[in-house]
Each structure stands twice: as structure tokens, then as C-alpha cells.
GROMACS .gro file of C-alpha atoms in nm:
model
  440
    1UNK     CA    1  -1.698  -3.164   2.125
    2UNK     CA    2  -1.872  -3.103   1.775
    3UNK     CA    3  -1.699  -3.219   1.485
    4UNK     CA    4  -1.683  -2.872   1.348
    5UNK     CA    5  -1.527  -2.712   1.628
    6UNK     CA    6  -1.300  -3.023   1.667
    7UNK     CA    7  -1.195  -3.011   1.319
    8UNK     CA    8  -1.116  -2.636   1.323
    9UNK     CA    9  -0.877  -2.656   1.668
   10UNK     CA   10  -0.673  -2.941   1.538
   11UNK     CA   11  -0.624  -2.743   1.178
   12UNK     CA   12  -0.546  -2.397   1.398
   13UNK     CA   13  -0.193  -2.209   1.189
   14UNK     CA   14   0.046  -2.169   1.394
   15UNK     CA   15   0.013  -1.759   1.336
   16UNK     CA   16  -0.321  -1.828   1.523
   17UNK     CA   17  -0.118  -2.072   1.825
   18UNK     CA   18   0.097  -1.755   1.873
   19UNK     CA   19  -0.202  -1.475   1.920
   20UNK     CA   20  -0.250  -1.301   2.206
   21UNK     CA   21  -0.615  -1.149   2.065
   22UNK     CA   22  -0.840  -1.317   1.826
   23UNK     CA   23  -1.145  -1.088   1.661
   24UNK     CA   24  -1.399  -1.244   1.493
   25UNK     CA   25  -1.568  -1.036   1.220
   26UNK     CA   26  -1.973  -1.023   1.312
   27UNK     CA   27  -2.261  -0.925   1.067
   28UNK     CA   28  -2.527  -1.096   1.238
   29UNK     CA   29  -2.514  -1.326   0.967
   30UNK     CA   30  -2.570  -1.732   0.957
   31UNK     CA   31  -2.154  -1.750   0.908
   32UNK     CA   32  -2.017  -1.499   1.129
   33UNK     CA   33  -2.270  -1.625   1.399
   34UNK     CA   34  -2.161  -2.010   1.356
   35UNK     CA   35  -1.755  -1.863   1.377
   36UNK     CA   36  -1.811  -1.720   1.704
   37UNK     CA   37  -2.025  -1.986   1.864
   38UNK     CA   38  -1.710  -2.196   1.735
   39UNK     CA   39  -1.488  -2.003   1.856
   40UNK     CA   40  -1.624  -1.948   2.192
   41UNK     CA   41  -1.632  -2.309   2.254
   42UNK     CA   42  -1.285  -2.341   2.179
   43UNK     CA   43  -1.231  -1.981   2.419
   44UNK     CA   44  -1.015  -2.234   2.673
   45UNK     CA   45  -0.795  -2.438   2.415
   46UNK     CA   46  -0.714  -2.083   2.278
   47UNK     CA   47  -0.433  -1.926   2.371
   48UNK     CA   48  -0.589  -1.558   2.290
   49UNK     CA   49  -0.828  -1.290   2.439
   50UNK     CA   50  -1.119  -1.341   2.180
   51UNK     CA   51  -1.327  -1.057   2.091
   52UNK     CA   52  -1.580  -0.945   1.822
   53UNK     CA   53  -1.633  -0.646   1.582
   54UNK     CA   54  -1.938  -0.574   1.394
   55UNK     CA   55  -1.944  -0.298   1.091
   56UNK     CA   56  -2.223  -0.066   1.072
   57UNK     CA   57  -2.237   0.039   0.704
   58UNK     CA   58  -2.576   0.223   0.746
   59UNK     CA   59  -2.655   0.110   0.408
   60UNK     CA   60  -2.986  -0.100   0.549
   61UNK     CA   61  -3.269   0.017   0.745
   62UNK     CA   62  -3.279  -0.248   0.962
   63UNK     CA   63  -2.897  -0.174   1.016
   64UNK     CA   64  -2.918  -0.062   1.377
   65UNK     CA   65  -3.131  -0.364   1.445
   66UNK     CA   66  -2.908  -0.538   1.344
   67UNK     CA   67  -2.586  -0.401   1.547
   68UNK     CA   68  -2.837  -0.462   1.869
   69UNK     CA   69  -2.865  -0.880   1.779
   70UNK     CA   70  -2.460  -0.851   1.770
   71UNK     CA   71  -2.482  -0.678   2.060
   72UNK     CA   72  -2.706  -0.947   2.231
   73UNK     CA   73  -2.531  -1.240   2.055
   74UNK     CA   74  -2.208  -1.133   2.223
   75UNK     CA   75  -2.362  -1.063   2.588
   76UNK     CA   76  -2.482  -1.410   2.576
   77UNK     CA   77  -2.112  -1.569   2.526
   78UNK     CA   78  -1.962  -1.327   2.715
   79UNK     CA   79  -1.751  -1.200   2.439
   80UNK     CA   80  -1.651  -0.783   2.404
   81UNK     CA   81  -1.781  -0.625   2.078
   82UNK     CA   82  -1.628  -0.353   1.878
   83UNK     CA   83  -1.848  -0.131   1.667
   84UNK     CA   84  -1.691   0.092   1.396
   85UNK     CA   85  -1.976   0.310   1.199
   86UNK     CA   86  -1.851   0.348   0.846
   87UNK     CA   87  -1.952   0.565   0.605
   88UNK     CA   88  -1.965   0.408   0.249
   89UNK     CA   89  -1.850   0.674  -0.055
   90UNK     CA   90  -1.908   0.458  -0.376
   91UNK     CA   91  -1.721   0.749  -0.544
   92UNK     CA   92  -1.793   0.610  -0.918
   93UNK     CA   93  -1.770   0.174  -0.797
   94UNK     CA   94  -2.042  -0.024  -0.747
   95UNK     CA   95  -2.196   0.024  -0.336
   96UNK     CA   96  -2.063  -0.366  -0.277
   97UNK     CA   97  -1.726  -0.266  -0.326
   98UNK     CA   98  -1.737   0.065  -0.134
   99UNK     CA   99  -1.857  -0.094   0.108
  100UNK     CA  100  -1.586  -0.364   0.102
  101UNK     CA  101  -1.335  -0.070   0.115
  102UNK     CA  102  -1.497   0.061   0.394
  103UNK     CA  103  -1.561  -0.277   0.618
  104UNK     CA  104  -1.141  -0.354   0.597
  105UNK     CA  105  -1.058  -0.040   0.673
  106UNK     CA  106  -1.221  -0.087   1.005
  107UNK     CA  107  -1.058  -0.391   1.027
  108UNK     CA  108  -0.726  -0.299   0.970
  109UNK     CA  109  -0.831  -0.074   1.276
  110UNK     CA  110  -0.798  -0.356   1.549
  111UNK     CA  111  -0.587  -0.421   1.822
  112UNK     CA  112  -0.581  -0.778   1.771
  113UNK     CA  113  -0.333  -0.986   1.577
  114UNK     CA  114  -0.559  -1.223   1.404
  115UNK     CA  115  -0.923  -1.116   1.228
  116UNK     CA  116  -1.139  -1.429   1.184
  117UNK     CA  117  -1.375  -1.450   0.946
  118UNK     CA  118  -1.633  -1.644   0.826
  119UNK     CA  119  -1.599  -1.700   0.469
  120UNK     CA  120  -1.679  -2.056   0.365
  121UNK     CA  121  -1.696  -2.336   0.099
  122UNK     CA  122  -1.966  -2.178  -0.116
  123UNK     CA  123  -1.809  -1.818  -0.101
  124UNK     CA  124  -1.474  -1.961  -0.240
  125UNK     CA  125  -1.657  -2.135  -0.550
  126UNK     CA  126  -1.821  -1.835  -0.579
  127UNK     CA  127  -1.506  -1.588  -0.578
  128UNK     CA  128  -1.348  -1.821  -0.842
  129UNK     CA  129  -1.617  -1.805  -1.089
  130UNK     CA  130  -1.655  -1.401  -0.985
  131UNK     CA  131  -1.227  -1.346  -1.102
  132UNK     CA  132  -1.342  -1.529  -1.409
  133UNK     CA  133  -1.608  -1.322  -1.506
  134UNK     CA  134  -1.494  -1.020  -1.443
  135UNK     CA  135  -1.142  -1.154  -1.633
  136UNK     CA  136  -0.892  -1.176  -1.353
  137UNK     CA  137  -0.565  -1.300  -1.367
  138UNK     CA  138  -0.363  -1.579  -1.112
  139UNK     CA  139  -0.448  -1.381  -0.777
  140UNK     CA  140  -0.826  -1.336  -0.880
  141UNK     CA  141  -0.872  -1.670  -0.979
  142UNK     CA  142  -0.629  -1.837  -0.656
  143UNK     CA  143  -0.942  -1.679  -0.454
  144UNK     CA  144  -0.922  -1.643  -0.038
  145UNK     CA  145  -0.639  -1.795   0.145
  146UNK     CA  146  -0.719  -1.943   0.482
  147UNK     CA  147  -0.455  -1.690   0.637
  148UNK     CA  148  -0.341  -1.345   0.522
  149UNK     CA  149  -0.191  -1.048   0.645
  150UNK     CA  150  -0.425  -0.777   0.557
  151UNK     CA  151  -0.348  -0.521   0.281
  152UNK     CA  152  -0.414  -0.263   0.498
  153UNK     CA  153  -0.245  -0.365   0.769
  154UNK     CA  154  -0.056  -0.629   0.777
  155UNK     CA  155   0.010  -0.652   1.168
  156UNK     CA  156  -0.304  -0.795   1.155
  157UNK     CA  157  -0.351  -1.175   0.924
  158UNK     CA  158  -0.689  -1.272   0.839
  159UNK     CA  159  -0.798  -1.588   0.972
  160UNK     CA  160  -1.082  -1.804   0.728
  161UNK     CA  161  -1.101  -2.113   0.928
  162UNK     CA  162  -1.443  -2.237   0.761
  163UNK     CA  163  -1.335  -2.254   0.421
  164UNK     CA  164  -1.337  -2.640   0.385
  165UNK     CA  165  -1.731  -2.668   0.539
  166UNK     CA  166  -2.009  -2.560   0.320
  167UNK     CA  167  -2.320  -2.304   0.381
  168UNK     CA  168  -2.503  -2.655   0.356
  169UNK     CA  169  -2.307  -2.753   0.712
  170UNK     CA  170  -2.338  -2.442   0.879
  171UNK     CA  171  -2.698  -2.410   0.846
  172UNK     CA  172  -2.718  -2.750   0.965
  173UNK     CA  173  -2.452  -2.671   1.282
  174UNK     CA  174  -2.660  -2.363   1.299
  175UNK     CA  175  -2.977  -2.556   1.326
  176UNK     CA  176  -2.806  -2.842   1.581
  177UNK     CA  177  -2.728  -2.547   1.873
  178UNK     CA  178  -3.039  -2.320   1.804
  179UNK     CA  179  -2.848  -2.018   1.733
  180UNK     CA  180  -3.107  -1.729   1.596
  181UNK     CA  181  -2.926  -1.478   1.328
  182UNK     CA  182  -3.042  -1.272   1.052
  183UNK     CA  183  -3.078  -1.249   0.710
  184UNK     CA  184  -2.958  -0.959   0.479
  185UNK     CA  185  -3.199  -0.878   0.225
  186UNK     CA  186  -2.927  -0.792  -0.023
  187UNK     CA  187  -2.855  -1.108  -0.016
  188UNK     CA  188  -3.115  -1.182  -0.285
  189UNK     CA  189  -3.108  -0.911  -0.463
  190UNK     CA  190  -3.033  -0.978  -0.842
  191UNK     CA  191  -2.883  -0.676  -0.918
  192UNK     CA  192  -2.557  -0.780  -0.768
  193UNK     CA  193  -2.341  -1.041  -0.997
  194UNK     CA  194  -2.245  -1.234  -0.684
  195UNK     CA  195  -2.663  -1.281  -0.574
  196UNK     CA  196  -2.688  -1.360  -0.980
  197UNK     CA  197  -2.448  -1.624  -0.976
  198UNK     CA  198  -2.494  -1.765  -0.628
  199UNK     CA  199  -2.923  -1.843  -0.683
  200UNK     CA  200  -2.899  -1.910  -1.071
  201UNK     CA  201  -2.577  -1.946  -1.296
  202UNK     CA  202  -2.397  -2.188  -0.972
  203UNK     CA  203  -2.731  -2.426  -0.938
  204UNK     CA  204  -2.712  -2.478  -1.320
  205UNK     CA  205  -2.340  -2.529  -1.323
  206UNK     CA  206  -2.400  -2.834  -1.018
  207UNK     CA  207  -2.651  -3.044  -1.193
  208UNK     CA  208  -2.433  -3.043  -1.522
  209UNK     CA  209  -2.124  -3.160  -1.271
  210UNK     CA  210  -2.224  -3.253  -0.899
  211UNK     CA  211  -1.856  -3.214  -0.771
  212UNK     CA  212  -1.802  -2.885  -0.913
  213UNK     CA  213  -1.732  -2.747  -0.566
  214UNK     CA  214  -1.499  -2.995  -0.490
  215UNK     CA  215  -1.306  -2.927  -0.841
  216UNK     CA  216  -1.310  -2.563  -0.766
  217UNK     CA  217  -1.159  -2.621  -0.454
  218UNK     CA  218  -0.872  -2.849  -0.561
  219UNK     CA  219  -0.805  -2.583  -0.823
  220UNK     CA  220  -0.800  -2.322  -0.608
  221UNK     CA  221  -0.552  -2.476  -0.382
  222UNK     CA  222  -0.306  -2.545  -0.710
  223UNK     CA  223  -0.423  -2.194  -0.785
  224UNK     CA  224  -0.263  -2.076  -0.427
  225UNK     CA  225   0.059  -2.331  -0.449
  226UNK     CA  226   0.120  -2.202  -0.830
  227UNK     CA  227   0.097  -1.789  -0.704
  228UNK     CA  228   0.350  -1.865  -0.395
  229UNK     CA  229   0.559  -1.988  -0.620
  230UNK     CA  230   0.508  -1.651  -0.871
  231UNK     CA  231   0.549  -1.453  -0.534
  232UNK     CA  232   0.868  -1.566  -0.469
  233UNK     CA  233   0.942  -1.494  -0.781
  234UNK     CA  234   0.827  -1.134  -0.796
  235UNK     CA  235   0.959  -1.072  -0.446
  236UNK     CA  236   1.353  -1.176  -0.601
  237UNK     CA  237   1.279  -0.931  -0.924
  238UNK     CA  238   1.201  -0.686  -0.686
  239UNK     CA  239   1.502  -0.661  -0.486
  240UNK     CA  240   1.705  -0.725  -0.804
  241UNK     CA  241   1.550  -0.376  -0.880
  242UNK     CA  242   1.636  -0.193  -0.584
  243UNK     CA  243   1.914  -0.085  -0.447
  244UNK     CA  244   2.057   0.188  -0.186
  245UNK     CA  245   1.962   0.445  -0.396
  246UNK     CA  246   1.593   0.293  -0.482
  247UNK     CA  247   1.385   0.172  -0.800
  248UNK     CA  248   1.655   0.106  -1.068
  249UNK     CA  249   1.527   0.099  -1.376
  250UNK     CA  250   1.827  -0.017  -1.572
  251UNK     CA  251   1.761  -0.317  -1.354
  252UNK     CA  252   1.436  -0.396  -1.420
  253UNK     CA  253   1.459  -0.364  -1.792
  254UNK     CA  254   1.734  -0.644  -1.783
  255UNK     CA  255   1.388  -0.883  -1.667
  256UNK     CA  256   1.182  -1.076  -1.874
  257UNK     CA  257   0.874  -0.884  -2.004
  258UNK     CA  258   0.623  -1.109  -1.799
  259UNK     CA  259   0.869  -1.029  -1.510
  260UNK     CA  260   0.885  -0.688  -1.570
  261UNK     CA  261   0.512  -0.669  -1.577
  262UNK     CA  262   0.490  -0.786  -1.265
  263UNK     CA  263   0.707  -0.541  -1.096
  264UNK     CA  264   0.583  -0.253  -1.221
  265UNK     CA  265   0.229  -0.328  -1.093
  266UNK     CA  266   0.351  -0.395  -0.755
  267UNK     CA  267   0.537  -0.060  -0.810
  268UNK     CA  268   0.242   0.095  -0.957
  269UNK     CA  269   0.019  -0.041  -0.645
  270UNK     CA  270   0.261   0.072  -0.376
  271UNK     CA  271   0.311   0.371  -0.490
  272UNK     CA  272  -0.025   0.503  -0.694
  273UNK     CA  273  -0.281   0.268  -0.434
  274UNK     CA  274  -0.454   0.137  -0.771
  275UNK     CA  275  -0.361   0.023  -1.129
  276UNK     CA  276  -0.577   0.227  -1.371
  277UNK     CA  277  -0.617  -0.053  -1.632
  278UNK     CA  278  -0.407  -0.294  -1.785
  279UNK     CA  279  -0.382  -0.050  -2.131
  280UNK     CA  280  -0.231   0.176  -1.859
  281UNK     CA  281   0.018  -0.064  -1.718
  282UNK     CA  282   0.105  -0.248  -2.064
  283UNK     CA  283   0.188   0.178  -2.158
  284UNK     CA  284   0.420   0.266  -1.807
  285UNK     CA  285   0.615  -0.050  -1.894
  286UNK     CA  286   0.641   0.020  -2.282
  287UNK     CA  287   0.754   0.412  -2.158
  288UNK     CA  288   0.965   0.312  -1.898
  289UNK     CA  289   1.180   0.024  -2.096
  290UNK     CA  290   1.246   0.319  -2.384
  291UNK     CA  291   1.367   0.626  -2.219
  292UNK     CA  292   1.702   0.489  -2.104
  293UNK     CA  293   1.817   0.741  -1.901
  294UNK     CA  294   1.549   0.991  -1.987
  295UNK     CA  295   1.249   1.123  -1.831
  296UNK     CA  296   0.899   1.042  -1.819
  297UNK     CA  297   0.637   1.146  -1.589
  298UNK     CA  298   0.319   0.978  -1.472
  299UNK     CA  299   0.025   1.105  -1.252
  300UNK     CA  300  -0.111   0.928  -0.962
  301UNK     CA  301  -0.337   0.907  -0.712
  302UNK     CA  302  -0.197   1.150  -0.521
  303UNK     CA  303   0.121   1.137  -0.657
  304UNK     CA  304   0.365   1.229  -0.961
  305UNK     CA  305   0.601   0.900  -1.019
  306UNK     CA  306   0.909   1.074  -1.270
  307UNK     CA  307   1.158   0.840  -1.452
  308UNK     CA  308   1.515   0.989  -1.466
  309UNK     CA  309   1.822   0.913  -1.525
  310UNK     CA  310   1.774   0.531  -1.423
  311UNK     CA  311   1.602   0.639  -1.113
  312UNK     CA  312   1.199   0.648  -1.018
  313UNK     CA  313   1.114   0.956  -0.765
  314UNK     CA  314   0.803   0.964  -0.582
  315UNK     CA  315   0.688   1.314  -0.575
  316UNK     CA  316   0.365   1.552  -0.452
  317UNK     CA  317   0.139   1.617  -0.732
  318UNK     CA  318   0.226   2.039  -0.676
  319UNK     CA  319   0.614   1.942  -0.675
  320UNK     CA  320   0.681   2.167  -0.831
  321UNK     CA  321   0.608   2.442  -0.605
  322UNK     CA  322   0.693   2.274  -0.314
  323UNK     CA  323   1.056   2.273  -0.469
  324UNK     CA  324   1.097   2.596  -0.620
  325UNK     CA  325   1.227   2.790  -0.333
  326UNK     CA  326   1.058   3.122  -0.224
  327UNK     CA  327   1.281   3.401  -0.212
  328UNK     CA  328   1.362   3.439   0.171
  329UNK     CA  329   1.617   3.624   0.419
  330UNK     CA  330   1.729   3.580   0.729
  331UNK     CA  331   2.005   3.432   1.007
  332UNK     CA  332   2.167   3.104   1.031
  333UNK     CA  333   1.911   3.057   1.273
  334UNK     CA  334   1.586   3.180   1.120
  335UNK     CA  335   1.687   2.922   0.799
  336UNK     CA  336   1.730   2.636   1.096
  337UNK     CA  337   1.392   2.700   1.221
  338UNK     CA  338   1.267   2.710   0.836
  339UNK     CA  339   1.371   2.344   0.811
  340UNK     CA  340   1.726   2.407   0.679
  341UNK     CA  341   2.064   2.206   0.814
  342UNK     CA  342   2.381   2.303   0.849
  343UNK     CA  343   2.595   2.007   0.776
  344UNK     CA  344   2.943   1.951   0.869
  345UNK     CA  345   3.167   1.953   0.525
  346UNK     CA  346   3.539   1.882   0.458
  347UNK     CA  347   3.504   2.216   0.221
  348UNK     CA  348   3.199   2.440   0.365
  349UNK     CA  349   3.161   2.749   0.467
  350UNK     CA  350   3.288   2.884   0.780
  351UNK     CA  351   3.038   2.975   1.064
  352UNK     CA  352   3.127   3.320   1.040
  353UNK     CA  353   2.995   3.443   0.720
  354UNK     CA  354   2.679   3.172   0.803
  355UNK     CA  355   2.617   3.437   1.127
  356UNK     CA  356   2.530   3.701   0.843
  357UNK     CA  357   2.255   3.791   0.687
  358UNK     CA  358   2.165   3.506   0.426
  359UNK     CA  359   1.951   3.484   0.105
  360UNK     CA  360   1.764   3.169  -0.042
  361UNK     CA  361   1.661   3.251  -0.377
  362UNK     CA  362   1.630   3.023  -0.724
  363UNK     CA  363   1.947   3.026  -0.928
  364UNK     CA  364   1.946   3.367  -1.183
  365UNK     CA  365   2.138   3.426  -1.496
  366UNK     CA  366   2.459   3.491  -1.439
  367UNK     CA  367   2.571   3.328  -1.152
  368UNK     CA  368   2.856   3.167  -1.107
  369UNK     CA  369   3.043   2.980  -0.831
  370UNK     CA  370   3.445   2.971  -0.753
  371UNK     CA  371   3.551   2.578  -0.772
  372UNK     CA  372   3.914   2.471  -0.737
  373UNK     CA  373   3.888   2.403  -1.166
  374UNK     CA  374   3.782   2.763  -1.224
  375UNK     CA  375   3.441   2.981  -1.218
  376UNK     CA  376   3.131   2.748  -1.314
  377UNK     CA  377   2.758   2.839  -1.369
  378UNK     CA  378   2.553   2.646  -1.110
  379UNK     CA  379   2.325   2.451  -1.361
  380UNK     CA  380   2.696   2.326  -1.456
  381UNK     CA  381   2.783   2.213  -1.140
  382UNK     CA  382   2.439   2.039  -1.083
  383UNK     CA  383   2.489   1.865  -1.440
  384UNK     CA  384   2.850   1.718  -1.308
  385UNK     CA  385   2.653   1.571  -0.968
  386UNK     CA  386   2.424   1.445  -1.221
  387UNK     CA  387   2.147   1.577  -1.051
  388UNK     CA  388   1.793   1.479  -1.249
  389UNK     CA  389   1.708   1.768  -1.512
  390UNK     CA  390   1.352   1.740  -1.426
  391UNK     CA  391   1.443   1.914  -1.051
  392UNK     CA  392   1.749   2.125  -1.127
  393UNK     CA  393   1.525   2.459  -1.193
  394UNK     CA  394   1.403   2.425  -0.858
  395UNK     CA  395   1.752   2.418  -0.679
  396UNK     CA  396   1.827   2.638  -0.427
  397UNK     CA  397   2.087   2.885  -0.371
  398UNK     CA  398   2.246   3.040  -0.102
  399UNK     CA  399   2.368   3.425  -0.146
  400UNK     CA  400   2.487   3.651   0.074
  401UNK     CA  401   2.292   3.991   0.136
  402UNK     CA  402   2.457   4.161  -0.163
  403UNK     CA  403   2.320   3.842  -0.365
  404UNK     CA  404   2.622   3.693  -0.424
  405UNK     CA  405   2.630   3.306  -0.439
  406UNK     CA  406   2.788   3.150  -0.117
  407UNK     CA  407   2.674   2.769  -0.223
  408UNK     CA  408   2.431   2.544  -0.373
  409UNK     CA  409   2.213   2.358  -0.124
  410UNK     CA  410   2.333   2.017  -0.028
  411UNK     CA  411   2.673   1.988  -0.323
  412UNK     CA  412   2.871   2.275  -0.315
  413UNK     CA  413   3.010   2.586  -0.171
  414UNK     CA  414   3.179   2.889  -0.337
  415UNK     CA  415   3.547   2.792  -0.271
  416UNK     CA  416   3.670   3.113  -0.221
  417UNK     CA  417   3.503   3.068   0.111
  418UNK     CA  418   3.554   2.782   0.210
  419UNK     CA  419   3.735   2.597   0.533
  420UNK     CA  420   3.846   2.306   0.601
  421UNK     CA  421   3.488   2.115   0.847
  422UNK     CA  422   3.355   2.402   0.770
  423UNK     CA  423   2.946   2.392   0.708
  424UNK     CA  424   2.730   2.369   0.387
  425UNK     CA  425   2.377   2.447   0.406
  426UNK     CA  426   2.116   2.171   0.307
  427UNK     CA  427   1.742   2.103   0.299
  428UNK     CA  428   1.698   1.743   0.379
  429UNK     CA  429   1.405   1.702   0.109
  430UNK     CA  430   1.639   1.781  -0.194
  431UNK     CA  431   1.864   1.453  -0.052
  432UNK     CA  432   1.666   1.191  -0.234
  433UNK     CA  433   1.798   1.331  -0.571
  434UNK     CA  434   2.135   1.314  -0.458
  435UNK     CA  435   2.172   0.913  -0.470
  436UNK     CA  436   2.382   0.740  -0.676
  437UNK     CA  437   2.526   1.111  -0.805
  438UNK     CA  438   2.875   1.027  -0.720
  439UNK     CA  439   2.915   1.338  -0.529
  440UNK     CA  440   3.215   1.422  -0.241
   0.00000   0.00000   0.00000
């Protein structure tokens, strides 16, 4: 066997040992061609169905061309291929990483639970200097790790087993077996950083210090070893932060402000999908660590993230309106097919008066509901279950068809009404603001 091929079977993770389908990422490419020719030689020490999937971008002329060589390249090792046509919305980034976007997506579609690909030596020296430039922090600069889950799915890891051999040795393994593959024009083209640094600033950079590649590489790995250690780390701080009732920001204010950094970009990322800027992050943490038990609101994505009362909610970006209830009538039964429950309470409401005509309105001046300390305005009531101030206007209430108040959704019903396991009308979506309110 090839010392390549050799090399990368007795180095095989143990993540890899366990698949039951390997895919191997195919561009048509010198690298992606040299991982499956590897690959398919090792086919029978593999323990895997191995497969292929090529990414039509439609970005190149030649692209369909080129999707017909991956096509043939396959046929002749007797390997399946996957095709997913992508369509590439730069949407105000640069077309490389659209494209980028687009390509793991696809990905992240397969059926397999390891993605090989073919990144090597010369790209990691190259991603290094790339975080540098463009001023990235720890995970920039720690570069690719040989095995990942992916972001976008993380059923499925990310394989790199060529990493230690450069393009120098692929060529050259490329070369030994005759393997034909093609050559992406965008590949030179100086308008990309990458193309900028790979043919001109990286050259330079190797005749001032011939092992620069090897340096890079042993920093990289302390680079990798250092950020395991910070993710370890960052994944304590952020259970310290959450508990039953979620994101607890009197928690996370008793961290560190490098750890608390940390934690809310995580938080920003999983909940927003991208961190604006660091001016925006350095401003959510300063916000955040000086309302106390206040409220702040921030606009996402596709989101609204609100600060309240030591609490974080994740909210629509309209949630407002999807809150505020519309004024509607009807049966116990027409509110049950509206999405409303009728849950079992040691003080509800009996299912009697429930069997009459009810009303879901907003709460109105003036209305007041019987407790066993006396007559209360609801907005009192949803004060003493400490419900967030931010939602309260939005509650809703449940009146009879004269529009007297029978209860307040999900805390409380008029107790002049109500019987022992009797029933209190809720709407499952107002339940999030409900934890940690200390409520019977």
C-alpha cells in the first residue's frame, strides 16, 4: 500500500472506526480527487458505506463540466455521488463566503455520519495567516481541526484526514497514480485575499524562514490544545448560567468579564445566528451587567432577545402582536381548538360555567378579580407572580359573556368561582414567563 493511504488508515479517529457512511466532499479538484482515490483504496479496511457529494455552485461556466468529471471520477471507483445545486446569495459578503454558506449547508444535508474533506497542509498555513489578517481571535487563529461536528449539523463530524501532507505531496501522489482533475480558475484570481496570500505574501514569508509551515503547524496544534481547554471552560460558565428556568443573568454577571464575554457570544450566536461586531457585543454585555433586574431589549436576526427581571426571553420580532390577544368568543371547545388548555387546578373554575359562552379579551380599566385577600386589579395580581413588565399588557383574560372576569390565563381564577380540581384556562405560549415566578 502507498505510504499516504497507509499513513491515513493507521491515524483513522475512532468517530471515523465507528461510521456506518463515509462522504467525501468532491470539487473535481487536485485534493478532493487524491481523498477519494485514498479512500477508495482503503474501501475494505473501512468499516463504512463510502460515498461522494459534489456542490454545484453555478458560479463558473465550466461548472456543469465540471459536475460530469465527478460524475466520471466516481463511475470509475465505483463510488455513488450526491449532487446538491446551490444557489449562492452574497446578500452584502464577499461571493467566497456565500458560497461557503451555501456548500455546508448542503453538507449538513447528508445521510452520512462522517464528511471527509480534503483540506491539507498548505490550506491550514494559509487559514492561520487569513484569522490574522482579518484580526481573529483564539478560534480563528486555532484554524481547522482534523475532526468536527459540523455547525450545522452536528450529527454529522467533519473528517480532514490530509492535514499533515502538503499540496507539494498530493500533486506528487496525484502524479504517481495518473489521476486527471481540474483546475478552478478562481484559484488564481488576485482579487481574493486567500489567491493574494497563497501565490505572493506566503512565497515571501518561506524564503525569509523555510520551516514556516512547520511552525504554523506546531502553533496551530497549541492553538487547538489551548481553545479545548477555553471550551471547557466556557461550556462550565454556561451551565453555571442556566438553570430550570433558563439564561440567568444574575449568574452570569457573578463571572469574570473575559468569562462573561464569552458567554454572551455563544448566547448571542445561538440565539441571533451571527454577532454583529465586537462594538456590539462589548455594548449587550455592558447593558446586560447594569440593568439588574430591569429590562433591555435587543433585535436580532429574526429575533427580539429582552432582559427582565434576571431572565433572557427569546421572542418573534412582531411579539408583540402575537401576544396581545384578539378579542374572541366562543365555547370551551371552540377556545380548545384555538390552541387554549384547560388545566386541572387545586382552585379553578368548575366545568360548568367553562360550558358557557366565554370571552378572551386584553385586561380593561377597571377590572378586578375576587382573591381569598380581597378584590385585586389584574395588573396587581400579575405584579405578585412577578410576571416580566415588558409582557403583562399583553395578558389575557378570561370573561364571561356579560364581560365579567372569570380568570387570568395560566395564574389565577376569580375565587368566587372557584372549586376545589376545578380547571383554569391557559395558553401554553404565555408558560415561559411563568418560571421562577413562585406561583401555586
Amino acid at each position: 500500500m502507498h505510504p499516504v493511504p497507509a499513513a491515513v488508515l493507521h491515524a483513522l479517529p475512532e468517530a471515523v472506526l465507528r461510521a456506518r457512511r463515509i462522504e467525501t466532499a468532491l470539487s473535481g479538484g487536485l485534493d478532493s480527487v487524491v481523498l477519494l482515490h485514498i479512500l477508495a483504496q482503503l474501501k475494505g479496511s473501512l468499516n463504512a458505506e463510502l460515498t461522494a457529494v459534489h456542490v454545484h455552485h453555478g458560479l463558473h461556466a465550466d461548472a456543469d463540466g465540471w459536475l460530469d468529471f465527478c460524475r466520471s471520477c466516481c463511475e470509475c471507483l465505483g463510488i455513488p455521488l450526491r449532487v446538491e445545486k446551490v444557489t449562492v446569495r452574497p446578500a452584502g459578503r464577499g461571493i467566497e463566503a456565500a458560497a461557503r454558506e451555501a456548500r455546508y449547508q448542503a453538507f449538513a444535508r447528508s445521510r452520512a455520519d462522517i464528511l471527509a474533506a480534503a483540506h491539507h497542509a498548505d490550506d491550514q498555513t494559509e487559514t492561520f495567516f487569513l484569522a490574522a489578517l482579518r484580526g481573529g481571535g483564539l478560534r480563528a487563529l486555532a484554524a481547522m481541526p482534523g475532526l468536527r461536528p459540523l455547525a450545522e449539523n452536528p450529527a454529522v463530524h467533519i473528517w480532514r484526514p490530509l492535514l499533515p501532507y502538503s499540496r507539494a505531496e498530493l500533486a506528487a501522489y496525484a502524479a504517481e497514480h495518473r489521476l486527471d482533475y481540474i483546475t478552478d480558475p478562481a484559484n488564481a484570481d488576485p482579487a481574493y485575499l486567500r489567491n493574494r496570500l497563497r501565490h505572493d505574501g506566503l512565497p515571501r514569508l518561506r524564503e525569509i524562514q523555510p520551516q514556516l509551515d512547520a511552525h504554523i503547524r506546531a502553533a496551530v496544534a497549541l492553538l487547538q490544545d489551548e481553545l479545548a481547554v477555553l471550551q471547557e471552560t466556557a461550556d462550565a460558565d454556561w451551565q453555571a448560567v442556566h438553570d430550570a428556568h433558563g439564561f440567568n443573568t444574575a449568574a452570569w454577571r457573578q463571572l469574570a468579564p473575559a468569562r462573561r464575554r464569552q458567554t454572551a457570544r455563544r448566547l448571542l450566536l445561538e440565539t441571533g445566528g451571527s454577532l454583529k461586531n465586537q462594538a456590539f457585543l462589548a455594548d449587550f454585555c455592558r447593558v446586560l451587567n447594569q440593568i439588574g433586574t430591569g429590562e433591555a431589549q435587543w433585535p436580532l436576526s429574526d429575533h427580539t432577545l429582552i432582559a427582565s427581571r434576571n431572565r433572557l426571553f427569546l421572542l418573534p420580532q412582531d411579539w408583540q402582536r402575537q401576544y396581545t390577544p384578539a378579542a374572541v368568543q366562543g365555547s370551551l371547545t371552540d377556545l380548545q381548538a384555538a390552541g387554549w388548555q384547560f388545566r386541572r387546578a387545586r382552585h379553578g373554575l368548575p366545568r360548568s360555567l367553562l360550558s358557557q359562552t366565554l370571552r378572551i379579551r386584553p385586561i380593561e380599566k377597571g377590572d378586578l378579580l375576587h382573591t381569598p385577600n380581597g378584590r385585586k386589579p389584574p395588573k396587581q395580581i400579575l405584579h405578585e407572580h412577578r410576571i416580566p413588565p415588558f409582557i403583562r399588557p399583553c395578558w389575557p383574560l378570561i370573561a364571561d359573556e356579560n364581560n365579567r372576569p372569570l380568570a387570568l390565563a395560566n395564574l389565577r381564577a376569580d375565587s368566587r368561582h372557584t372549586v376545589s380540581d376545578g380547571l383554569l384556562p391557559c395558553l401554553p405560549d404565555y408558560d415561559v414567563f411563568l418560571q421562577g415566578t413562585g406561583k401555586n
